[in-house]
Short mmCIF file of C-alpha atoms in Angstrom, two decimals:
data_model
loop_
_atom_site.label_atom_id
_atom_site.label_comp_id
_atom_site.label_asym_id
_atom_site.label_seq_id
_atom_site.Cartn_x
_atom_site.Cartn_y
_atom_site.Cartn_z
CA UNK A 1 -11.05 -20.14 15.20
CA UNK A 2 -14.23 -22.42 13.27
CA UNK A 3 -16.33 -20.19 11.13
CA UNK A 4 -16.86 -21.79 7.33
CA UNK A 5 -16.64 -19.36 4.29
CA UNK A 6 -19.41 -19.03 2.59
CA UNK A 7 -18.45 -20.77 -0.38
CA UNK A 8 -16.09 -23.13 -1.38
CA UNK A 9 -14.36 -20.93 -3.89
CA UNK A 10 -12.82 -17.24 -3.44
CA UNK A 11 -12.98 -14.19 -5.43
CA UNK A 12 -10.26 -11.80 -6.41
CA UNK A 13 -9.40 -9.23 -5.65
CA UNK A 14 -8.10 -10.94 -2.03
CA UNK A 15 -6.67 -7.81 -1.12
CA UNK A 16 -9.36 -4.51 -2.57
CA UNK A 17 -7.39 -1.96 -2.26
CA UNK A 18 -3.59 -0.08 -2.82
CA UNK A 19 -1.10 -3.24 -1.14
CA UNK A 20 1.05 -2.13 -3.48
CA UNK A 21 4.19 -4.96 -5.43
CA UNK A 22 3.08 -7.54 -2.46
CA UNK A 23 5.78 -10.19 -1.23
CA UNK A 24 4.83 -13.77 1.15
CA UNK A 25 5.92 -15.99 2.98
CA UNK A 26 4.83 -19.00 4.53
CA UNK A 27 6.65 -19.57 8.11
CA UNK A 28 4.92 -22.93 9.68
CA UNK A 29 0.84 -22.51 9.54
CA UNK A 30 1.13 -18.76 8.83
CA UNK A 31 1.35 -16.65 5.63
CA UNK A 32 3.09 -13.54 5.76
CA UNK A 33 2.97 -10.33 3.37
CA UNK A 34 4.55 -6.92 2.88
CA UNK A 35 3.91 -4.79 0.48
CA UNK A 36 5.35 -0.88 -0.14
CA UNK A 37 4.75 2.09 1.49
CA UNK A 38 6.82 5.03 -0.32
CA UNK A 39 6.60 7.76 1.53
CA UNK A 40 4.11 6.77 3.77
CA UNK A 41 4.73 6.76 7.66
CA UNK A 42 4.72 3.72 9.47
CA UNK A 43 5.93 1.83 6.51
CA UNK A 44 6.28 -1.84 5.11
CA UNK A 45 3.16 -3.22 6.05
CA UNK A 46 3.34 -6.72 7.97
CA UNK A 47 -0.07 -8.84 7.04
CA UNK A 48 -1.14 -11.81 8.38
CA UNK A 49 -3.25 -15.41 6.67
CA UNK A 50 -3.65 -18.61 7.76
CA UNK A 51 -5.65 -19.32 5.00
CA UNK A 52 -3.42 -16.78 2.14
CA UNK A 53 -7.44 -14.83 0.99
CA UNK A 54 -8.15 -12.70 4.31
CA UNK A 55 -5.48 -10.86 5.80
CA UNK A 56 -5.12 -8.92 8.49
CA UNK A 57 -2.49 -6.20 9.42
CA UNK A 58 -0.93 -6.82 12.26
CA UNK A 59 2.62 -4.32 12.16
CA UNK A 60 4.75 -2.14 10.13
CA UNK A 61 8.15 -3.45 10.38
CA UNK A 62 9.45 0.43 10.10
CA UNK A 63 8.20 3.28 12.15
CA UNK A 64 10.31 6.24 10.82
CA UNK A 65 11.84 6.86 7.28
CA UNK A 66 15.69 7.58 7.60
CA UNK A 67 17.01 10.08 6.85
CA UNK A 68 14.45 12.20 8.93
CA UNK A 69 15.65 15.41 7.20
CA UNK A 70 14.66 14.24 4.00
CA UNK A 71 11.42 12.92 4.89
CA UNK A 72 10.15 16.02 6.73
CA UNK A 73 7.46 16.98 3.58
CA UNK A 74 5.85 14.29 1.97
CA UNK A 75 7.43 12.66 -0.80
CA UNK A 76 5.05 10.13 -2.34
CA UNK A 77 7.38 8.00 -4.93
CA UNK A 78 10.02 8.46 -2.64
CA UNK A 79 10.57 5.74 0.05
CA UNK A 80 9.83 2.87 0.04
CA UNK A 81 10.17 0.53 -3.35
CA UNK A 82 9.15 -3.16 -3.36
CA UNK A 83 10.11 -4.77 -0.49
CA UNK A 84 11.25 -8.43 -0.63
CA UNK A 85 10.08 -10.46 2.50
CA UNK A 86 12.06 -14.10 4.07
CA UNK A 87 11.92 -16.26 7.03
CA UNK A 88 15.71 -17.36 7.74
CA UNK A 89 17.88 -18.46 10.38
CA UNK A 90 14.91 -18.06 12.97
CA UNK A 91 14.61 -14.23 11.88
CA UNK A 92 12.34 -12.61 9.68
CA UNK A 93 14.18 -10.25 7.40
CA UNK A 94 12.57 -7.52 4.65
CA UNK A 95 15.21 -6.04 2.03
CA UNK A 96 13.43 -2.85 -0.19
CA UNK A 97 14.56 -0.33 -2.33
CA UNK A 98 15.57 3.31 -1.79
CA UNK A 99 16.27 5.28 -5.50
CA UNK A 100 17.32 7.82 -4.51
CA UNK A 101 19.80 6.36 -1.48
CA UNK A 102 20.09 2.05 -2.11
CA UNK A 103 19.29 -1.30 -1.00
CA UNK A 104 18.72 -1.08 3.04
CA UNK A 105 17.01 -4.22 5.05
CA UNK A 106 15.59 -4.96 8.23
CA UNK A 107 15.28 -8.22 10.79
CA UNK A 108 13.56 -9.62 13.37
CA UNK A 109 12.66 -12.53 15.42
CA UNK A 110 9.10 -12.53 15.78
CA UNK A 111 7.18 -10.55 12.67
CA UNK A 112 5.77 -8.03 14.86
CA UNK A 113 9.81 -7.13 15.55
CA UNK A 114 11.61 -5.43 17.16
CA UNK A 115 13.19 -4.68 13.77
CA UNK A 116 16.10 -3.41 14.11
CA UNK A 117 16.93 0.06 11.95
CA UNK A 118 17.73 -0.21 8.45
CA UNK A 119 21.04 -0.51 7.31
CA UNK A 120 22.29 0.17 4.03
CA UNK A 121 22.89 -3.00 2.06
CA UNK A 122 24.20 -1.37 -0.48
CA UNK A 123 24.96 2.11 -1.54
CA UNK A 124 23.76 3.80 -5.20
CA UNK A 125 21.08 5.78 -6.59
CA UNK A 126 18.08 4.05 -8.91
CA UNK A 127 19.24 0.52 -6.73
CA UNK A 128 14.87 -0.22 -6.43
CA UNK A 129 13.38 -3.94 -6.36
CA UNK A 130 16.04 -6.24 -4.15
CA UNK A 131 15.40 -9.67 -3.20
CA UNK A 132 17.91 -12.32 -0.93
CA UNK A 133 18.27 -16.10 -0.87
CA UNK A 134 19.57 -17.91 1.03
CA UNK A 135 20.78 -21.21 -0.89
CA UNK A 136 20.69 -23.82 1.96
CA UNK A 137 22.10 -26.84 -0.75
CA UNK A 138 25.55 -24.77 -0.42
CA UNK A 139 25.09 -22.05 2.38
CA UNK A 140 25.38 -19.29 -0.15
CA UNK A 141 23.37 -16.16 -0.43
CA UNK A 142 22.58 -14.44 -3.39
CA UNK A 143 20.81 -10.25 -3.92
CA UNK A 144 19.36 -9.49 -6.68
CA UNK A 145 17.98 -5.92 -8.17
CA UNK A 146 16.96 -3.92 -10.45
CA UNK A 147 17.12 -0.41 -11.67
CA UNK A 148 15.18 2.88 -11.75
CA UNK A 149 15.76 4.24 -14.40
CA UNK A 150 15.08 7.94 -13.38
CA UNK A 151 17.97 7.63 -11.13
CA UNK A 152 20.51 5.71 -12.84
CA UNK A 153 20.03 5.96 -16.52
CA UNK A 154 19.61 2.43 -16.95
CA UNK A 155 17.13 0.21 -16.32
CA UNK A 156 15.58 -3.42 -17.88
CA UNK A 157 17.68 -5.20 -16.44
CA UNK A 158 18.65 -7.26 -13.47
CA UNK A 159 22.45 -7.27 -11.14
CA UNK A 160 23.03 -10.38 -9.26
CA UNK A 161 25.57 -9.89 -6.21
CA UNK A 162 26.96 -13.20 -3.71
CA UNK A 163 25.48 -11.77 -0.42
CA UNK A 164 27.05 -12.07 2.95
CA UNK A 165 25.47 -14.58 5.26
CA UNK A 166 24.83 -12.34 7.60
CA UNK A 167 23.06 -10.31 5.12
CA UNK A 168 24.54 -7.18 5.99
CA UNK A 169 27.40 -6.45 3.10
CA UNK A 170 27.93 -7.89 -0.83
CA UNK A 171 30.91 -9.74 -1.98
CA UNK A 172 31.03 -8.32 -5.12
CA UNK A 173 30.74 -5.85 -7.44
CA UNK A 174 28.09 -6.98 -9.34
CA UNK A 175 27.29 -8.77 -12.23
CA UNK A 176 24.51 -8.05 -14.81
CA UNK A 177 23.18 -11.71 -14.82
CA UNK A 178 19.61 -11.03 -16.91
CA UNK A 179 19.80 -8.03 -19.20
CA UNK A 180 15.82 -7.48 -20.93
CA UNK A 181 16.84 -5.67 -23.85
CA UNK A 182 18.76 -8.70 -25.30
CA UNK A 183 15.03 -10.62 -25.27
CA UNK A 184 12.97 -9.55 -28.30
CA UNK A 185 9.67 -7.34 -26.70
CA UNK A 186 10.69 -7.35 -23.27
CA UNK A 187 11.13 -3.68 -21.50
CA UNK A 188 10.79 -2.54 -17.73
CA UNK A 189 12.37 -5.95 -15.92
CA UNK A 190 12.05 -5.12 -13.04
CA UNK A 191 10.50 -6.35 -9.16
CA UNK A 192 12.62 -9.53 -9.14
CA UNK A 193 11.74 -12.13 -6.59
CA UNK A 194 14.58 -15.14 -6.07
CA UNK A 195 14.24 -18.78 -5.93
CA UNK A 196 15.56 -22.52 -5.09
CA UNK A 197 13.66 -25.25 -6.75
CA UNK A 198 14.18 -28.49 -8.22
CA UNK A 199 18.03 -27.56 -8.72
CA UNK A 200 17.54 -24.35 -10.62
CA UNK A 201 17.53 -21.02 -9.75
CA UNK A 202 14.80 -18.88 -10.15
CA UNK A 203 13.92 -15.55 -10.95
CA UNK A 204 9.87 -14.17 -10.80
CA UNK A 205 10.50 -11.32 -12.51
CA UNK A 206 7.12 -8.83 -14.12
CA UNK A 207 7.50 -6.32 -17.41
CA UNK A 208 6.32 -4.56 -20.08
CA UNK A 209 5.44 -2.04 -17.08
CA UNK A 210 2.50 -1.76 -14.34
CA UNK A 211 -1.10 -1.76 -17.07
CA UNK A 212 -0.19 -3.50 -19.28
CA UNK A 213 2.49 -5.82 -18.31
CA UNK A 214 2.90 -9.11 -17.61
CA UNK A 215 5.43 -12.25 -15.62
CA UNK A 216 8.42 -13.52 -16.18
CA UNK A 217 10.38 -16.70 -15.04
CA UNK A 218 13.61 -17.40 -15.74
CA UNK A 219 16.03 -20.71 -14.62
CA UNK A 220 19.66 -21.42 -14.67
CA UNK A 221 21.57 -24.03 -12.95
CA UNK A 222 24.07 -21.58 -11.66
CA UNK A 223 23.13 -17.82 -10.13
CA UNK A 224 25.22 -15.98 -12.99
CA UNK A 225 23.44 -17.54 -16.22
CA UNK A 226 23.26 -17.95 -18.42
CA UNK A 227 19.28 -17.66 -17.80
CA UNK A 228 16.23 -18.85 -19.95
CA UNK A 229 13.05 -16.98 -20.00
CA UNK A 230 9.45 -17.76 -20.20
CA UNK A 231 6.28 -15.08 -19.77
CA UNK A 232 4.04 -17.07 -17.01
CA UNK A 233 1.42 -14.95 -16.39
CA UNK A 234 -0.48 -12.14 -18.74
CA UNK A 235 -4.19 -10.99 -19.29
CA UNK A 236 -5.30 -12.65 -22.04
CA UNK A 237 -8.49 -12.35 -23.24
CA UNK A 238 -9.40 -11.82 -19.06
CA UNK A 239 -9.96 -7.95 -17.75
CA UNK A 240 -7.33 -8.69 -15.67
CA UNK A 241 -4.95 -6.03 -17.27
CA UNK A 242 -1.31 -6.17 -16.63
CA UNK A 243 -1.11 -8.99 -14.09
CA UNK A 244 2.57 -9.24 -12.18
CA UNK A 245 5.19 -9.12 -9.76
CA UNK A 246 3.87 -10.90 -5.88
CA UNK A 247 5.45 -13.50 -4.61
CA UNK A 248 5.13 -17.86 -4.91
CA UNK A 249 4.09 -19.63 -1.92
CA UNK A 250 3.39 -23.18 -1.06
CA UNK A 251 0.92 -24.35 1.19
CA UNK A 252 2.20 -27.33 4.30
CA UNK A 253 0.06 -29.90 1.59
CA UNK A 254 2.48 -28.79 -1.13
CA UNK A 255 -0.10 -26.80 -3.25
CA UNK A 256 1.67 -23.66 -4.77
CA UNK A 257 0.33 -20.39 -4.94
CA UNK A 258 1.48 -17.37 -6.46
CA UNK A 259 -0.04 -13.40 -5.57
CA UNK A 260 0.54 -10.52 -7.06
CA UNK A 261 -0.91 -7.12 -8.07
CA UNK A 262 -3.12 -5.38 -10.77
CA UNK A 263 -2.96 -1.57 -11.78
CA UNK A 264 -6.54 -0.26 -11.13
CA UNK A 265 -5.79 4.21 -11.24
CA UNK A 266 -7.11 5.73 -8.67
CA UNK A 267 -7.71 2.23 -6.68
CA UNK A 268 -3.48 1.33 -6.74
CA UNK A 269 -2.28 -1.96 -7.30
CA UNK A 270 -5.19 -4.59 -5.55
CA UNK A 271 -4.13 -7.67 -4.74
CA UNK A 272 -4.70 -11.22 -7.20
CA UNK A 273 -4.64 -14.80 -5.26
CA UNK A 274 -3.58 -17.02 -8.48
CA UNK A 275 -3.32 -20.92 -8.78
CA UNK A 276 0.40 -22.53 -9.36
CA UNK A 277 1.63 -25.46 -10.73
CA UNK A 278 4.72 -26.62 -11.53
CA UNK A 279 5.78 -28.73 -14.86
CA UNK A 280 2.77 -30.16 -16.87
CA UNK A 281 3.82 -29.60 -20.43
CA UNK A 282 6.29 -27.08 -20.11
CA UNK A 283 9.34 -28.75 -19.10
CA UNK A 284 9.02 -27.93 -15.86
CA UNK A 285 7.93 -24.70 -15.29
CA UNK A 286 5.43 -23.06 -13.89
CA UNK A 287 2.59 -22.96 -14.60
CA UNK A 288 -0.08 -19.41 -13.24
CA UNK A 289 -4.02 -19.00 -12.89
CA UNK A 290 -5.55 -21.00 -15.70
CA UNK A 291 -2.86 -21.89 -18.95
CA UNK A 292 -1.19 -19.10 -17.67
CA UNK A 293 -4.25 -16.24 -17.35
CA UNK A 294 -5.68 -14.10 -14.12
CA UNK A 295 -8.25 -16.68 -13.01
CA UNK A 296 -11.53 -14.09 -11.54
CA UNK A 297 -12.23 -16.73 -9.21
CA UNK A 298 -10.77 -20.62 -7.92
CA UNK A 299 -11.35 -23.47 -5.59
CA UNK A 300 -9.84 -22.10 -1.78
CA UNK A 301 -6.91 -23.39 -0.93
CA UNK A 302 -6.33 -26.99 0.56
CA UNK A 303 -6.01 -25.03 4.08
CA UNK A 304 -8.20 -24.75 7.42
CA UNK A 305 -11.14 -22.83 6.87
CA UNK A 306 -11.13 -19.11 8.37
CA UNK A 307 -13.33 -16.62 9.20
CA UNK A 308 -14.02 -14.25 6.78
CA UNK A 309 -11.34 -11.21 7.60
CA UNK A 310 -9.39 -8.05 5.53
CA UNK A 311 -7.58 -5.11 6.98
CA UNK A 312 -8.97 -2.78 9.55
CA UNK A 313 -10.76 0.62 7.99
CA UNK A 314 -13.38 1.90 10.87
CA UNK A 315 -11.80 3.27 13.60
CA UNK A 316 -12.64 5.08 17.54
CA UNK A 317 -9.63 5.92 18.19
CA UNK A 318 -9.26 4.74 21.82
CA UNK A 319 -7.48 7.23 23.77
CA UNK A 320 -6.52 9.29 20.80
CA UNK A 321 -4.28 6.72 19.01
CA UNK A 322 -4.44 5.87 15.03
CA UNK A 323 -5.05 1.84 14.24
CA UNK A 324 -2.78 0.58 12.06
CA UNK A 325 -4.22 1.25 8.85
CA UNK A 326 -3.25 4.58 9.24
CA UNK A 327 -0.39 6.61 7.63
CA UNK A 328 1.06 9.76 7.67
CA UNK A 329 2.45 12.03 4.74
CA UNK A 330 6.06 12.51 5.92
CA UNK A 331 7.66 11.56 9.37
CA UNK A 332 5.62 12.29 12.56
CA UNK A 333 6.29 15.30 14.76
CA UNK A 334 5.19 15.01 18.84
CA UNK A 335 2.31 17.41 19.05
CA UNK A 336 0.47 16.50 15.94
CA UNK A 337 -1.94 14.44 17.87
CA UNK A 338 -3.04 13.97 21.72
CA UNK A 339 -3.49 11.31 23.54
CA UNK A 340 -6.46 11.12 26.11
CA UNK A 341 -7.85 8.60 28.57
CA UNK A 342 -11.45 8.98 25.75
CA UNK A 343 -12.28 8.08 22.36
CA UNK A 344 -11.53 9.97 19.23
CA UNK A 345 -8.82 11.50 17.43
CA UNK A 346 -7.83 15.23 18.68
CA UNK A 347 -5.58 16.67 15.86
CA UNK A 348 -3.58 19.58 16.06
CA UNK A 349 -5.06 22.64 13.36
CA UNK A 350 -0.32 22.67 12.42
CA UNK A 351 0.40 25.98 11.18
CA UNK A 352 1.68 26.08 7.85
CA UNK A 353 2.39 28.24 4.66
CA UNK A 354 1.56 25.60 2.80
CA UNK A 355 -1.98 25.45 4.05
CA UNK A 356 -3.43 26.37 0.68
CA UNK A 357 -2.59 22.93 -0.47
CA UNK A 358 -2.91 19.60 1.16
CA UNK A 359 -0.38 17.64 -1.22
CA UNK A 360 2.75 19.48 0.66
CA UNK A 361 1.42 18.43 4.20
CA UNK A 362 3.04 15.91 6.59
CA UNK A 363 0.40 16.59 8.59
CA UNK A 364 -2.53 14.72 7.07
CA UNK A 365 -3.27 11.17 8.86
CA UNK A 366 -4.04 8.48 5.46
CA UNK A 367 -5.66 5.39 4.99
CA UNK A 368 -6.60 3.20 1.75
CA UNK A 369 -9.06 3.76 -0.66
CA UNK A 370 -11.39 0.73 -0.58
CA UNK A 371 -11.78 -0.97 -4.11
CA UNK A 372 -14.57 -1.12 -3.73
CA UNK A 373 -17.90 1.13 -3.84
CA UNK A 374 -18.12 3.17 -0.61
CA UNK A 375 -19.06 5.56 1.97
CA UNK A 376 -16.49 7.49 4.19
CA UNK A 377 -18.32 8.97 7.36
CA UNK A 378 -16.80 10.69 9.86
CA UNK A 379 -17.84 13.35 13.19
CA UNK A 380 -16.05 15.94 13.53
CA UNK A 381 -16.00 18.96 15.75
CA UNK A 382 -13.44 21.98 14.99
CA UNK A 383 -12.94 23.17 18.89
CA UNK A 384 -11.54 26.28 20.88
CA UNK A 385 -9.11 28.20 17.63
CA UNK A 386 -8.06 31.07 16.12
CA UNK A 387 -9.66 32.40 12.45
CA UNK A 388 -8.09 30.26 9.61
CA UNK A 389 -8.09 27.31 11.58
CA UNK A 390 -9.41 24.17 9.29
CA UNK A 391 -9.89 20.63 9.37
CA UNK A 392 -11.50 17.66 7.06
CA UNK A 393 -11.77 14.70 5.17
CA UNK A 394 -9.94 14.64 2.18
CA UNK A 395 -10.17 12.50 -0.40
CA UNK A 396 -5.74 13.08 -1.58
CA UNK A 397 -4.25 12.28 -5.28
CA UNK A 398 -2.79 14.40 -7.26
CA UNK A 399 -5.05 16.30 -7.33
CA UNK A 400 -7.91 16.40 -4.59
CA UNK A 401 -10.77 17.25 -2.72
CA UNK A 402 -11.90 17.56 0.91
CA UNK A 403 -15.03 18.88 3.13
CA UNK A 404 -14.48 20.18 6.65
CA UNK A 405 -14.86 23.05 8.61
CA UNK A 406 -12.74 26.25 9.05
CA UNK A 407 -12.93 29.47 11.66
CA UNK A 408 -13.86 32.15 10.51
CA UNK A 409 -13.10 35.91 11.59
CA UNK A 410 -15.79 36.64 13.47
CA UNK A 411 -15.07 33.63 15.63
CA UNK A 412 -18.30 31.39 14.09
CA UNK A 413 -17.36 27.61 12.18
CA UNK A 414 -18.78 27.19 9.05
CA UNK A 415 -19.08 23.93 6.78
CA UNK A 416 -16.00 24.23 3.86
CA UNK A 417 -15.70 22.06 0.79
CA UNK A 418 -12.57 22.77 -2.13
CA UNK A 419 -10.41 21.19 -4.11
CA UNK A 420 -7.07 21.35 -6.25
CA UNK A 421 -7.13 19.91 -9.84
CA UNK A 422 -3.81 18.67 -11.72
CA UNK A 423 -2.07 21.12 -12.04
CA UNK A 424 -2.99 23.57 -9.59
CA UNK A 425 -0.68 24.46 -7.11
CA UNK A 426 -3.80 25.92 -4.65
CA UNK A 427 -7.15 24.64 -4.26
CA UNK A 428 -11.07 26.82 -4.31
CA UNK A 429 -13.84 26.00 -3.27
CA UNK A 430 -16.13 23.44 -4.09
CA UNK A 431 -19.39 24.63 -2.95
CA UNK A 432 -20.24 28.18 -0.84
CA UNK A 433 -19.43 27.72 2.43
CA UNK A 434 -21.87 27.38 5.18
CA UNK A 435 -22.92 27.60 8.88
CA UNK A 436 -21.89 25.19 11.13
CA UNK A 437 -24.02 25.09 14.61
CA UNK A 438 -21.51 24.57 17.76
CA UNK A 439 -18.28 23.68 15.44
CA UNK A 440 -19.49 20.13 14.06
CA UNK A 441 -20.51 18.33 11.82
CA UNK A 442 -20.57 14.98 10.23
CA UNK A 443 -19.00 14.43 7.26
CA UNK A 444 -19.50 11.66 4.13
CA UNK A 445 -17.90 10.58 1.04
CA UNK A 446 -19.91 8.37 -1.36
CA UNK A 447 -17.80 6.57 -4.13
CA UNK A 448 -18.58 4.47 -6.54
CA UNK A 449 -16.90 1.99 -9.13
CA UNK A 450 -15.13 4.94 -10.85
CA UNK A 451 -13.71 6.45 -8.07
CA UNK A 452 -15.99 9.52 -8.70
CA UNK A 453 -16.62 10.50 -5.07
CA UNK A 454 -20.15 12.32 -3.90
CA UNK A 455 -19.17 15.00 -1.04
CA UNK A 456 -21.67 15.44 2.15
CA UNK A 457 -22.25 16.51 4.89
CA UNK A 458 -24.86 17.25 7.83
CA UNK A 459 -24.09 19.86 10.51
CA UNK A 460 -27.97 18.55 12.06
CA UNK A 461 -28.84 22.46 11.68
CA UNK A 462 -33.31 22.56 10.37
CA UNK A 463 -33.12 25.73 9.33
CA UNK A 464 -31.13 25.03 6.62
CA UNK A 465 -33.55 22.51 4.44
CA UNK A 466 -31.94 23.69 0.83
CA UNK A 467 -31.08 20.32 -0.58
CA UNK A 468 -31.85 18.25 2.51
CA UNK A 469 -31.08 14.69 1.44
CA UNK A 470 -32.37 12.60 4.76
CA UNK A 471 -31.03 9.26 4.65
CA UNK A 472 -32.67 7.75 8.00
CA UNK A 473 -29.18 7.14 9.57
CA UNK A 474 -29.73 8.61 12.09
CA UNK A 475 -26.95 11.02 11.36
CA UNK A 476 -28.51 14.45 13.00
CA UNK A 477 -32.03 16.00 11.99
CA UNK A 478 -30.85 17.97 9.33
CA UNK A 479 -29.87 15.00 7.16
CA UNK A 480 -27.30 14.51 5.10
CA UNK A 481 -26.87 17.22 2.22
CA UNK A 482 -25.12 17.38 -0.91
CA UNK A 483 -22.34 19.67 -1.32
CA UNK A 484 -20.03 20.60 -4.99
CA UNK A 485 -19.85 18.58 -7.94
CA UNK A 486 -18.16 15.24 -8.72
CA UNK A 487 -15.07 14.23 -7.25
CA UNK A 488 -12.73 11.73 -10.06
CA UNK A 489 -10.72 10.50 -7.44
CA UNK A 490 -6.68 10.60 -9.02
CA UNK A 491 -3.42 9.12 -7.51
CA UNK A 492 -0.58 9.83 -7.42
CA UNK A 493 2.86 8.26 -9.75
CA UNK A 494 2.69 5.28 -8.78
CA UNK A 495 0.23 5.46 -4.95
CA UNK A 496 -3.35 5.34 -5.11
CA UNK A 497 -5.55 7.81 -3.41
CA UNK A 498 -5.85 8.68 -0.31
CA UNK A 499 -8.58 8.85 2.37
CA UNK A 500 -6.52 11.47 4.41
CA UNK A 501 -8.05 13.10 8.20
CA UNK A 502 -6.32 16.55 8.29
CA UNK A 503 -6.40 19.99 10.56
CA UNK A 504 -4.02 23.02 9.72
CA UNK A 505 -3.69 26.97 10.59
CA UNK A 506 -1.74 29.39 8.92
CA UNK A 507 1.01 30.66 9.84
CA UNK A 508 1.24 32.73 12.43
CA UNK A 509 2.77 32.69 16.95
CA UNK A 510 0.52 30.60 19.81
CA UNK A 511 -1.56 27.70 19.54
CA UNK A 512 -3.83 27.12 16.81
CA UNK A 513 -6.54 25.72 18.12
CA UNK A 514 -7.18 21.78 18.04
CA UNK A 515 -10.14 19.43 15.61
CA UNK A 516 -11.63 16.02 16.77
CA UNK A 517 -12.42 13.58 14.94
CA UNK A 518 -14.92 10.49 15.99
CA UNK A 519 -16.43 7.46 14.51
CA UNK A 520 -13.95 7.27 11.53
CA UNK A 521 -16.76 3.89 9.39
CA UNK A 522 -16.06 3.36 5.55
CA UNK A 523 -19.66 1.57 4.01
CA UNK A 524 -18.91 -0.97 1.84
CA UNK A 525 -21.97 -0.49 -1.19
CA UNK A 526 -21.56 -3.78 -2.69
CA UNK A 527 -20.62 -6.98 -0.80
CA UNK A 528 -19.31 -9.49 -2.71
CA UNK A 529 -20.68 -12.92 -1.72
CA UNK A 530 -17.22 -14.00 -0.12
CA UNK A 531 -16.41 -11.68 2.59
#
């Protein structure tokens, strides 16, 4: 653990992918972060760092979404919204809002678990973005949450409760403690994080919407108010749109830092690290970034140097098990993936009436789209199966495109490339089908700075020389051949675009075959100097 970083500065974003609605804490010398996971499983990702710049994914706190039946199919915009992570009484706690059911919490003695089953703290529709506070000065506990107008008809306000110190129930009916409608120019107030500092109750809360908003701070001598407010971070003349919604953390040496997101279209909500200080000429208010504007780079935190690190992306699938970076688009079922003694992900070609639309499938294994230009590759073999069985590599959002293999009526396997527009209810061909001798192919997607995706493939077939573009990387004798038009990746409503692996088949009886994925790789095209 002695390798020093290349430079004494870091560059934003420190997490260049969709780690939406981050919250952060410090326990001893370790920093931990969680983020929204919406309808993907497992949920509530858990990240670890020693320097606030280099992060690794160490697990998930939520293994399945409940109730099970409601998340048997994809619900991309539902599930886990804006969690808060805290450490109290020797345990880790995560509170989050399910906009359709209410406020939940889980807790564990260690960050890697075991985590408890979800406990419903407050039932109701539209209850989102909860954050607890255990007040060490008084021994009392509190909870604040926001509102989703889509479910409750209410937004732009924060409601506060007294909470049982055990974190299991609320002790009152709640009271609106900040009403954004009463603050000139403020709208869509949400995402509160609750703190105690210097004799004040503090609420850090964003407003103004995910793409164009700002970060606010509220303070009061009493939890139920009245609160005064101040804008403490906004875009100003930078290129960081909507910088807001995150968490404050203090290092062992007393430095203050703020982690927040920036909405970047198909890339989702990437995470920035901002310096922070208290006071100055602002009468004790937090000063974030460069006097309230986000920084592109800054001196690193005063913490021991750490080796460069980032959440894993590559995978050889040892034993047939996907790495921590992968999530299903709904609660998984037994039999979707087969464990075995070798490397490679062996997926069952799941029979489904929705074979014409990947967006409706629960059995898509996904990971986040990198925010940096990259090349994604994976080897695919379509094993024994019946006509119509297919598998491939997808870029998935409100619109999607995928390239892969499909078994035809005559038993031969062909390379196929399909896509679906946002408004389309089924996919269509993006390129003509081509032979895939041996039922194998290496699939590739080159993704540029605008999330524009160029698909290509290598079947190792020297007989098909049309459009050959040999890369010289040893990927088959025939080289990679381009397929179809450029596809512009799109996000879901709240979620960035996803990379996906999928195997499926039309409805019918019996086993439809399997597909094996090996050597999944993401190669960053433009490495940042500090990585």
